[in-house]
Amino acid sequence: VEDGAKVGADVSIGPFCMVGADASLGDGVELISHAVVAGRTKIGSGTRVFPFASIGHRPQDLKYDGELSTLEVGANCMIREGVTLNPGTEGGGMSTTIGDRCTFLANSHVGHDCHVGNDVIFSNNVMLAGHCQVGDFAILGGGAAVIQFARVGAHAFLGGMSGLENDLIPYGMALGNRAYLSGLNIIGLQRRKFSRQGIQDLRRAYRLLFAEEGTLTERLDDVGDEFKDHATVMEIIDFIREGGKRSVCTPRQSTGG
C-alpha cells in the first residue's frame, strides 16, 4: 500500500495486492489477493475484488497522454478474477463511473470513459469498449461485445456472444452477431416485479414502435402521444429521441412470404 492511499475502516488487503498512492478504498472493501488498484481510483464500501483484477491502470487508448483522469466504482460491487476497469481520458470527459451493487464476472472489461449504472451484471468475458453507457439493471451475457459510444438502456438484456454495434433500448433484448432487437426482456421485467398490466403496455408500445408502417420518427410521435403518462414507455421514447453516435438496434426485417 503506497503512501498517500486512503484506506477506510475494516478494509482487508490480501497477499500480493498493490494499492497506489492516489487510490481510495471505502469501508469494508476486500482485496482478496493479487489484485491491483492503481491511478486516481475510488472503490466504494463493501466491494470485493478477486485475484488478478486490474483496477484503474492507464486506459487502453493510444491517445491517452497521462492526464489525471479518474475511475469510480460504487458500493457493494463484486469484481471477479481478471476483470479490467479503466479510467477516463481527456477526449471522453476524464472519468469512468460504475454504480452500486454491480457484478463483473471473470475477465470482463470496462473501457475508458464508460458510465455503468446500478445493479448491472457483466457475465464472463464481456467487453465494453470506450465511451459506452449502460443503464441500471442491464445484463450482458457471456462473451458479449459492445462497440465504442454505444448505449445499453436500463433493464435491457444483451445475449451471450452477441456483438452490439447499435444502441439497445431500455427493457429491450438483443441477440446475435451483429445483434438485432429480438423483443423485450420479459423475464427481467418479471424478476423486477413489473406488473402484468405494465408489461402488456410495454409489449403494445414495442409493437407500435417497430411496426413496418411509416417512419420511426412518425411512430415515435404516435406512441409518445398515446403513452405520454406511461413512465416506462416514455423511457424508451426519450432514449431514442435523445440519440447518440450510434443508430438504434432494430428487429430483423421480415422477408415476406
PDB file of C-alpha atoms in Angstrom:
ATOM      1  CA  VAL A   1       0.000   0.000   0.000  1.00  0.00           C
ATOM      2  CA  GLU A   2       1.732   3.179  -1.190  1.00  0.00           C
ATOM      3  CA  ASP A   3       1.961   6.293   0.928  1.00  0.00           C
ATOM      4  CA  GLY A   4      -0.989   8.576   0.286  1.00  0.00           C
ATOM      5  CA  ALA A   5      -3.559   5.848  -0.346  1.00  0.00           C
ATOM      6  CA  LYS A   6      -6.803   6.308   1.567  1.00  0.00           C
ATOM      7  CA  VAL A   7      -7.969   3.139   3.295  1.00  0.00           C
ATOM      8  CA  GLY A   8     -11.254   3.043   5.201  1.00  0.00           C
ATOM      9  CA  ALA A   9     -12.252   1.047   8.264  1.00  0.00           C
ATOM     10  CA  ASP A  10     -12.319  -2.745   8.215  1.00  0.00           C
ATOM     11  CA  VAL A  11     -10.594  -2.980   4.830  1.00  0.00           C
ATOM     12  CA  SER A  12      -8.994  -6.345   4.055  1.00  0.00           C
ATOM     13  CA  ILE A  13      -5.960  -6.381   1.750  1.00  0.00           C
ATOM     14  CA  GLY A  14      -4.795  -9.898   0.964  1.00  0.00           C
ATOM     15  CA  PRO A  15      -1.370 -11.168  -0.135  1.00  0.00           C
ATOM     16  CA  PHE A  16       0.360  -9.818  -3.236  1.00  0.00           C
ATOM     17  CA  CYS A  17      -2.058  -6.904  -3.667  1.00  0.00           C
ATOM     18  CA  MET A  18      -0.941  -3.387  -4.647  1.00  0.00           C
ATOM     19  CA  VAL A  19      -2.761  -0.148  -3.837  1.00  0.00           C
ATOM     20  CA  GLY A  20      -1.492   3.038  -5.459  1.00  0.00           C
ATOM     21  CA  ALA A  21      -0.830   6.354  -3.777  1.00  0.00           C
ATOM     22  CA  ASP A  22      -3.885   8.061  -5.296  1.00  0.00           C
ATOM     23  CA  ALA A  23      -6.325   5.217  -4.675  1.00  0.00           C
ATOM     24  CA  SER A  24      -9.152   5.278  -2.157  1.00  0.00           C
ATOM     25  CA  LEU A  25     -10.753   2.184  -0.616  1.00  0.00           C
ATOM     26  CA  GLY A  26     -14.057   2.623   1.229  1.00  0.00           C
ATOM     27  CA  ASP A  27     -15.022   0.922   4.478  1.00  0.00           C
ATOM     28  CA  GLY A  28     -15.166  -2.851   4.302  1.00  0.00           C
ATOM     29  CA  VAL A  29     -13.538  -3.208   0.885  1.00  0.00           C
ATOM     30  CA  GLU A  30     -11.848  -6.585   0.411  1.00  0.00           C
ATOM     31  CA  LEU A  31      -8.953  -7.240  -1.954  1.00  0.00           C
ATOM     32  CA  ILE A  32      -8.666 -10.997  -1.786  1.00  0.00           C
ATOM     33  CA  SER A  33      -5.203 -11.478  -3.300  1.00  0.00           C
ATOM     34  CA  HIS A  34      -3.078 -10.498  -6.333  1.00  0.00           C
ATOM     35  CA  ALA A  35      -5.361  -7.508  -7.075  1.00  0.00           C
ATOM     36  CA  VAL A  36      -4.073  -4.115  -8.223  1.00  0.00           C
ATOM     37  CA  VAL A  37      -5.793  -0.775  -7.626  1.00  0.00           C
ATOM     38  CA  ALA A  38      -3.915   1.976  -9.435  1.00  0.00           C
ATOM     39  CA  GLY A  39      -4.370   5.588 -10.524  1.00  0.00           C
ATOM     40  CA  ARG A  40      -6.944   8.017  -9.185  1.00  0.00           C
ATOM     41  CA  THR A  41      -9.397   5.239  -8.358  1.00  0.00           C
ATOM     42  CA  LYS A  42     -12.118   5.268  -5.722  1.00  0.00           C
ATOM     43  CA  ILE A  43     -13.769   1.998  -4.659  1.00  0.00           C
ATOM     44  CA  GLY A  44     -16.984   2.177  -2.656  1.00  0.00           C
ATOM     45  CA  SER A  45     -17.672   0.455   0.634  1.00  0.00           C
ATOM     46  CA  GLY A  46     -18.219  -3.276   0.753  1.00  0.00           C
ATOM     47  CA  THR A  47     -16.872  -4.010  -2.726  1.00  0.00           C
ATOM     48  CA  ARG A  48     -14.930  -7.283  -3.133  1.00  0.00           C
ATOM     49  CA  VAL A  49     -12.073  -7.595  -5.635  1.00  0.00           C
ATOM     50  CA  PHE A  50     -10.870 -11.072  -6.593  1.00  0.00           C
ATOM     51  CA  PRO A  51      -7.402 -12.202  -7.731  1.00  0.00           C
ATOM     52  CA  PHE A  52      -5.697 -10.730 -10.776  1.00  0.00           C
ATOM     53  CA  ALA A  53      -8.184  -7.904 -11.268  1.00  0.00           C
ATOM     54  CA  SER A  54      -6.615  -4.726 -12.660  1.00  0.00           C
ATOM     55  CA  ILE A  55      -8.486  -1.665 -11.451  1.00  0.00           C
ATOM     56  CA  GLY A  56      -7.537   1.839 -12.586  1.00  0.00           C
ATOM     57  CA  HIS A  57      -4.433   1.249 -14.698  1.00  0.00           C
ATOM     58  CA  ARG A  58      -3.926   3.581 -17.667  1.00  0.00           C
ATOM     59  CA  PRO A  59      -6.663   3.193 -20.284  1.00  0.00           C
ATOM     60  CA  GLN A  60      -6.209   1.231 -23.494  1.00  0.00           C
ATOM     61  CA  ASP A  61      -6.418   4.359 -25.640  1.00  0.00           C
ATOM     62  CA  LEU A  62      -3.386   5.292 -27.731  1.00  0.00           C
ATOM     63  CA  LYS A  63      -4.356   8.981 -27.419  1.00  0.00           C
ATOM     64  CA  TYR A  64      -4.028   8.850 -23.635  1.00  0.00           C
ATOM     65  CA  ASP A  65      -1.157  11.103 -22.558  1.00  0.00           C
ATOM     66  CA  GLY A  66      -1.018  10.694 -18.802  1.00  0.00           C
ATOM     67  CA  GLU A  67      -3.856  13.079 -17.933  1.00  0.00           C
ATOM     68  CA  LEU A  68      -5.112  12.765 -14.357  1.00  0.00           C
ATOM     69  CA  SER A  69      -8.394  11.056 -15.142  1.00  0.00           C
ATOM     70  CA  THR A  70     -10.430   9.042 -12.667  1.00  0.00           C
ATOM     71  CA  LEU A  71     -12.273   5.782 -12.084  1.00  0.00           C
ATOM     72  CA  GLU A  72     -15.052   5.490  -9.514  1.00  0.00           C
ATOM     73  CA  VAL A  73     -16.572   2.152  -8.501  1.00  0.00           C
ATOM     74  CA  GLY A  74     -19.669   2.135  -6.311  1.00  0.00           C
ATOM     75  CA  ALA A  75     -20.520   0.251  -3.139  1.00  0.00           C
ATOM     76  CA  ASN A  76     -21.090  -3.477  -2.712  1.00  0.00           C
ATOM     77  CA  CYS A  77     -19.843  -4.472  -6.160  1.00  0.00           C
ATOM     78  CA  MET A  78     -18.294  -7.859  -6.950  1.00  0.00           C
ATOM     79  CA  ILE A  79     -15.257  -7.780  -9.237  1.00  0.00           C
ATOM     80  CA  ARG A  80     -14.178 -11.287 -10.117  1.00  0.00           C
ATOM     81  CA  GLU A  81     -10.909 -12.760 -11.405  1.00  0.00           C
ATOM     82  CA  GLY A  82      -9.089 -10.986 -14.210  1.00  0.00           C
ATOM     83  CA  VAL A  83     -11.514  -8.082 -14.551  1.00  0.00           C
ATOM     84  CA  THR A  84     -10.113  -4.846 -16.014  1.00  0.00           C
ATOM     85  CA  LEU A  85     -11.679  -1.450 -15.291  1.00  0.00           C
ATOM     86  CA  ASN A  86     -10.078   1.591 -16.951  1.00  0.00           C
ATOM     87  CA  PRO A  87     -10.200   5.295 -16.005  1.00  0.00           C
ATOM     88  CA  GLY A  88     -11.285   8.076 -18.331  1.00  0.00           C
ATOM     89  CA  THR A  89      -9.411  10.168 -20.866  1.00  0.00           C
ATOM     90  CA  GLU A  90      -9.314  13.818 -21.864  1.00  0.00           C
ATOM     91  CA  GLY A  91     -11.276  13.006 -25.002  1.00  0.00           C
ATOM     92  CA  GLY A  92     -14.121  11.422 -23.093  1.00  0.00           C
ATOM     93  CA  GLY A  93     -14.771  13.571 -20.030  1.00  0.00           C
ATOM     94  CA  MET A  94     -11.887  12.357 -17.824  1.00  0.00           C
ATOM     95  CA  SER A  95     -13.879   9.809 -15.847  1.00  0.00           C
ATOM     96  CA  THR A  96     -15.237   6.286 -15.840  1.00  0.00           C
ATOM     97  CA  THR A  97     -18.050   5.622 -13.365  1.00  0.00           C
ATOM     98  CA  ILE A  98     -19.639   2.398 -12.114  1.00  0.00           C
ATOM     99  CA  GLY A  99     -22.675   2.336  -9.837  1.00  0.00           C
ATOM    100  CA  ASP A 100     -23.540   0.314  -6.751  1.00  0.00           C
ATOM    101  CA  ARG A 101     -24.138  -3.445  -6.483  1.00  0.00           C
ATOM    102  CA  CYS A 102     -22.674  -4.267  -9.884  1.00  0.00           C
ATOM    103  CA  THR A 103     -21.301  -7.712 -10.707  1.00  0.00           C
ATOM    104  CA  PHE A 104     -18.370  -8.212 -13.078  1.00  0.00           C
ATOM    105  CA  LEU A 105     -17.642 -11.877 -13.670  1.00  0.00           C
ATOM    106  CA  ALA A 106     -14.247 -13.253 -14.701  1.00  0.00           C
ATOM    107  CA  ASN A 107     -12.259 -11.447 -17.387  1.00  0.00           C
ATOM    108  CA  SER A 108     -14.903  -8.849 -18.174  1.00  0.00           C
ATOM    109  CA  HIS A 109     -13.740  -5.378 -19.222  1.00  0.00           C
ATOM    110  CA  VAL A 110     -14.984  -1.797 -18.887  1.00  0.00           C
ATOM    111  CA  GLY A 111     -13.180   0.603 -21.205  1.00  0.00           C
ATOM    112  CA  HIS A 112     -12.278   4.244 -20.682  1.00  0.00           C
ATOM    113  CA  ASP A 113     -14.939   6.927 -20.248  1.00  0.00           C
ATOM    114  CA  CYS A 114     -17.776   4.440 -19.753  1.00  0.00           C
ATOM    115  CA  HIS A 115     -20.677   5.067 -17.410  1.00  0.00           C
ATOM    116  CA  VAL A 116     -22.322   1.991 -15.893  1.00  0.00           C
ATOM    117  CA  GLY A 117     -25.420   2.270 -13.715  1.00  0.00           C
ATOM    118  CA  ASN A 118     -26.509   0.411 -10.593  1.00  0.00           C
ATOM    119  CA  ASP A 119     -27.221  -3.330 -10.282  1.00  0.00           C
ATOM    120  CA  VAL A 120     -25.651  -4.169 -13.645  1.00  0.00           C
ATOM    121  CA  ILE A 121     -24.362  -7.692 -14.379  1.00  0.00           C
ATOM    122  CA  PHE A 122     -21.492  -8.475 -16.747  1.00  0.00           C
ATOM    123  CA  SER A 123     -21.084 -12.200 -17.328  1.00  0.00           C
ATOM    124  CA  ASN A 124     -17.701 -13.763 -18.088  1.00  0.00           C
ATOM    125  CA  ASN A 125     -15.630 -12.170 -20.854  1.00  0.00           C
ATOM    126  CA  VAL A 126     -17.982  -9.270 -21.564  1.00  0.00           C
ATOM    127  CA  MET A 127     -16.173  -6.484 -23.428  1.00  0.00           C
ATOM    128  CA  LEU A 128     -17.334  -2.877 -23.112  1.00  0.00           C
ATOM    129  CA  ALA A 129     -15.380  -0.539 -25.389  1.00  0.00           C
ATOM    130  CA  GLY A 130     -14.688   3.101 -24.563  1.00  0.00           C
ATOM    131  CA  HIS A 131     -17.351   5.803 -24.181  1.00  0.00           C
ATOM    132  CA  CYS A 132     -20.263   3.379 -23.632  1.00  0.00           C
ATOM    133  CA  GLN A 133     -23.248   3.838 -21.332  1.00  0.00           C
ATOM    134  CA  VAL A 134     -25.084   1.026 -19.542  1.00  0.00           C
ATOM    135  CA  GLY A 135     -28.310   1.665 -17.638  1.00  0.00           C
ATOM    136  CA  ASP A 136     -29.475   0.284 -14.291  1.00  0.00           C
ATOM    137  CA  PHE A 137     -30.267  -3.447 -14.052  1.00  0.00           C
ATOM    138  CA  ALA A 138     -28.903  -4.241 -17.515  1.00  0.00           C
ATOM    139  CA  ILE A 139     -27.465  -7.738 -18.024  1.00  0.00           C
ATOM    140  CA  LEU A 140     -24.779  -8.578 -20.586  1.00  0.00           C
ATOM    141  CA  GLY A 141     -24.337 -12.274 -21.347  1.00  0.00           C
ATOM    142  CA  GLY A 142     -21.032 -14.118 -21.536  1.00  0.00           C
ATOM    143  CA  GLY A 143     -18.666 -13.059 -24.303  1.00  0.00           C
ATOM    144  CA  ALA A 144     -20.846 -10.149 -25.437  1.00  0.00           C
ATOM    145  CA  ALA A 145     -19.059  -7.186 -27.007  1.00  0.00           C
ATOM    146  CA  VAL A 146     -20.289  -3.575 -27.154  1.00  0.00           C
ATOM    147  CA  ILE A 147     -18.805  -1.139 -29.677  1.00  0.00           C
ATOM    148  CA  GLN A 148     -17.485   2.319 -28.723  1.00  0.00           C
ATOM    149  CA  PHE A 149     -20.082   5.010 -27.937  1.00  0.00           C
ATOM    150  CA  ALA A 150     -22.998   2.546 -27.820  1.00  0.00           C
ATOM    151  CA  ARG A 151     -25.722   2.824 -25.200  1.00  0.00           C
ATOM    152  CA  VAL A 152     -27.442  -0.050 -23.397  1.00  0.00           C
ATOM    153  CA  GLY A 153     -30.689   1.037 -21.767  1.00  0.00           C
ATOM    154  CA  ALA A 154     -31.922   0.244 -18.282  1.00  0.00           C
ATOM    155  CA  HIS A 155     -33.292  -3.288 -17.725  1.00  0.00           C
ATOM    156  CA  ALA A 156     -32.001  -4.399 -21.135  1.00  0.00           C
ATOM    157  CA  PHE A 157     -30.539  -7.822 -21.871  1.00  0.00           C
ATOM    158  CA  LEU A 158     -27.728  -8.497 -24.355  1.00  0.00           C
ATOM    159  CA  GLY A 159     -27.389 -12.187 -25.149  1.00  0.00           C
ATOM    160  CA  GLY A 160     -24.175 -14.158 -24.795  1.00  0.00           C
ATOM    161  CA  MET A 161     -21.651 -13.936 -27.650  1.00  0.00           C
ATOM    162  CA  SER A 162     -23.568 -11.017 -29.168  1.00  0.00           C
ATOM    163  CA  GLY A 163     -21.814  -8.150 -30.934  1.00  0.00           C
ATOM    164  CA  LEU A 164     -23.707  -4.898 -30.286  1.00  0.00           C
ATOM    165  CA  GLU A 165     -22.907  -2.071 -32.698  1.00  0.00           C
ATOM    166  CA  ASN A 166     -26.077  -0.012 -32.110  1.00  0.00           C
ATOM    167  CA  ASP A 167     -27.963   1.397 -29.117  1.00  0.00           C
ATOM    168  CA  LEU A 168     -30.123  -1.123 -27.232  1.00  0.00           C
ATOM    169  CA  ILE A 169     -33.371   0.396 -25.945  1.00  0.00           C
ATOM    170  CA  PRO A 170     -34.377   0.198 -22.275  1.00  0.00           C
ATOM    171  CA  TYR A 171     -36.231  -3.043 -21.487  1.00  0.00           C
ATOM    172  CA  GLY A 172     -35.088  -4.480 -24.822  1.00  0.00           C
ATOM    173  CA  MET A 173     -33.369  -7.771 -25.618  1.00  0.00           C
ATOM    174  CA  ALA A 174     -30.760  -8.120 -28.368  1.00  0.00           C
ATOM    175  CA  LEU A 175     -29.144 -11.256 -29.724  1.00  0.00           C
ATOM    176  CA  GLY A 176     -26.694 -12.235 -32.405  1.00  0.00           C
ATOM    177  CA  ASN A 177     -23.645 -11.035 -34.261  1.00  0.00           C
ATOM    178  CA  ARG A 178     -24.358  -8.385 -35.345  1.00  0.00           C
ATOM    179  CA  ALA A 179     -27.002  -8.043 -32.656  1.00  0.00           C
ATOM    180  CA  TYR A 180     -30.602  -7.357 -33.584  1.00  0.00           C
ATOM    181  CA  LEU A 181     -33.515  -6.398 -31.353  1.00  0.00           C
ATOM    182  CA  SER A 182     -35.389  -9.599 -30.562  1.00  0.00           C
ATOM    183  CA  GLY A 183     -38.122  -8.280 -28.279  1.00  0.00           C
ATOM    184  CA  LEU A 184     -38.499  -7.145 -24.705  1.00  0.00           C
ATOM    185  CA  ASN A 185     -36.627  -8.510 -21.703  1.00  0.00           C
ATOM    186  CA  ILE A 186     -39.799 -10.081 -20.305  1.00  0.00           C
ATOM    187  CA  ILE A 187     -38.050 -12.397 -17.852  1.00  0.00           C
ATOM    188  CA  GLY A 188     -36.065  -9.473 -16.454  1.00  0.00           C
ATOM    189  CA  LEU A 189     -39.235  -7.409 -16.102  1.00  0.00           C
ATOM    190  CA  GLN A 190     -40.953 -10.212 -14.244  1.00  0.00           C
ATOM    191  CA  ARG A 191     -37.973 -10.665 -11.937  1.00  0.00           C
ATOM    192  CA  ARG A 192     -38.041  -6.960 -11.174  1.00  0.00           C
ATOM    193  CA  LYS A 193     -41.722  -7.264 -10.197  1.00  0.00           C
ATOM    194  CA  PHE A 194     -43.160  -5.167 -13.014  1.00  0.00           C
ATOM    195  CA  SER A 195     -46.956  -5.537 -13.065  1.00  0.00           C
ATOM    196  CA  ARG A 196     -48.740  -7.684 -15.639  1.00  0.00           C
ATOM    197  CA  GLN A 197     -50.504  -4.600 -16.991  1.00  0.00           C
ATOM    198  CA  GLY A 198     -47.237  -2.667 -17.192  1.00  0.00           C
ATOM    199  CA  ILE A 199     -45.634  -5.456 -19.214  1.00  0.00           C
ATOM    200  CA  GLN A 200     -48.665  -5.657 -21.513  1.00  0.00           C
ATOM    201  CA  ASP A 201     -48.462  -1.907 -22.118  1.00  0.00           C
ATOM    202  CA  LEU A 202     -44.762  -2.190 -22.931  1.00  0.00           C
ATOM    203  CA  ARG A 203     -45.475  -5.001 -25.377  1.00  0.00           C
ATOM    204  CA  ARG A 204     -48.095  -2.960 -27.183  1.00  0.00           C
ATOM    205  CA  ALA A 205     -45.855   0.107 -27.350  1.00  0.00           C
ATOM    206  CA  TYR A 206     -42.997  -2.057 -28.653  1.00  0.00           C
ATOM    207  CA  ARG A 207     -45.146  -3.481 -31.448  1.00  0.00           C
ATOM    208  CA  LEU A 208     -46.231   0.002 -32.482  1.00  0.00           C
ATOM    209  CA  LEU A 209     -42.716   1.445 -32.334  1.00  0.00           C
ATOM    210  CA  PHE A 210     -41.181  -1.230 -34.526  1.00  0.00           C
ATOM    211  CA  ALA A 211     -44.053  -1.810 -36.935  1.00  0.00           C
ATOM    212  CA  GLU A 212     -43.219  -1.762 -40.631  1.00  0.00           C
ATOM    213  CA  GLU A 213     -45.626   1.083 -41.444  1.00  0.00           C
ATOM    214  CA  GLY A 214     -44.385   4.665 -41.539  1.00  0.00           C
ATOM    215  CA  THR A 215     -41.058   6.077 -40.372  1.00  0.00           C
ATOM    216  CA  LEU A 216     -39.541   5.671 -36.925  1.00  0.00           C
ATOM    217  CA  THR A 217     -40.000   9.410 -36.305  1.00  0.00           C
ATOM    218  CA  GLU A 218     -43.704   9.139 -37.063  1.00  0.00           C
ATOM    219  CA  ARG A 219     -44.092   6.081 -34.878  1.00  0.00           C
ATOM    220  CA  LEU A 220     -42.213   7.789 -32.026  1.00  0.00           C
ATOM    221  CA  ASP A 221     -44.642  10.697 -32.148  1.00  0.00           C
ATOM    222  CA  ASP A 222     -47.694   8.412 -32.242  1.00  0.00           C
ATOM    223  CA  VAL A 223     -46.515   6.210 -29.364  1.00  0.00           C
ATOM    224  CA  GLY A 224     -45.339   9.209 -27.369  1.00  0.00           C
ATOM    225  CA  ASP A 225     -48.778  10.783 -27.642  1.00  0.00           C
ATOM    226  CA  GLU A 226     -50.641   7.587 -26.739  1.00  0.00           C
ATOM    227  CA  PHE A 227     -48.385   6.629 -23.806  1.00  0.00           C
ATOM    228  CA  LYS A 228     -47.391  10.088 -22.543  1.00  0.00           C
ATOM    229  CA  ASP A 229     -48.459   9.163 -18.996  1.00  0.00           C
ATOM    230  CA  HIS A 230     -46.721   5.756 -19.013  1.00  0.00           C
ATOM    231  CA  ALA A 231     -43.287   6.254 -17.410  1.00  0.00           C
ATOM    232  CA  THR A 232     -41.626   3.064 -18.655  1.00  0.00           C
ATOM    233  CA  VAL A 233     -42.757   3.512 -22.249  1.00  0.00           C
ATOM    234  CA  MET A 234     -41.594   7.119 -22.150  1.00  0.00           C
ATOM    235  CA  GLU A 235     -38.148   5.920 -21.015  1.00  0.00           C
ATOM    236  CA  ILE A 236     -37.868   4.130 -24.352  1.00  0.00           C
ATOM    237  CA  ILE A 237     -39.223   7.112 -26.283  1.00  0.00           C
ATOM    238  CA  ASP A 238     -36.837   9.523 -24.556  1.00  0.00           C
ATOM    239  CA  PHE A 239     -33.888   7.148 -25.054  1.00  0.00           C
ATOM    240  CA  ILE A 240     -34.481   7.004 -28.808  1.00  0.00           C
ATOM    241  CA  ARG A 241     -35.145  10.734 -29.116  1.00  0.00           C
ATOM    242  CA  GLU A 242     -32.029  11.590 -27.127  1.00  0.00           C
ATOM    243  CA  GLY A 243     -29.935   9.653 -29.610  1.00  0.00           C
ATOM    244  CA  GLY A 244     -26.191   9.276 -29.628  1.00  0.00           C
ATOM    245  CA  LYS A 245     -23.413   8.410 -32.008  1.00  0.00           C
ATOM    246  CA  ARG A 246     -24.964   5.048 -32.860  1.00  0.00           C
ATOM    247  CA  SER A 247     -28.204   4.085 -34.537  1.00  0.00           C
ATOM    248  CA  VAL A 248     -30.895   2.248 -32.588  1.00  0.00           C
ATOM    249  CA  CYS A 249     -30.792  -1.533 -32.655  1.00  0.00           C
ATOM    250  CA  THR A 250     -33.921  -2.735 -34.521  1.00  0.00           C
ATOM    251  CA  PRO A 251     -35.623  -6.064 -35.217  1.00  0.00           C
ATOM    252  CA  ARG A 252     -34.745  -8.101 -38.263  1.00  0.00           C
ATOM    253  CA  GLN A 253     -36.891  -7.098 -41.195  1.00  0.00           C
ATOM    254  CA  SER A 254     -39.481  -9.559 -42.405  1.00  0.00           C
ATOM    255  CA  THR A 255     -38.607 -11.086 -45.757  1.00  0.00           C
ATOM    256  CA  GLY A 256     -42.261 -11.726 -46.580  1.00  0.00           C
ATOM    257  CA  GLY A 257     -43.766 -14.954 -47.867  1.00  0.00           C
TER     258      GLY A 257
END
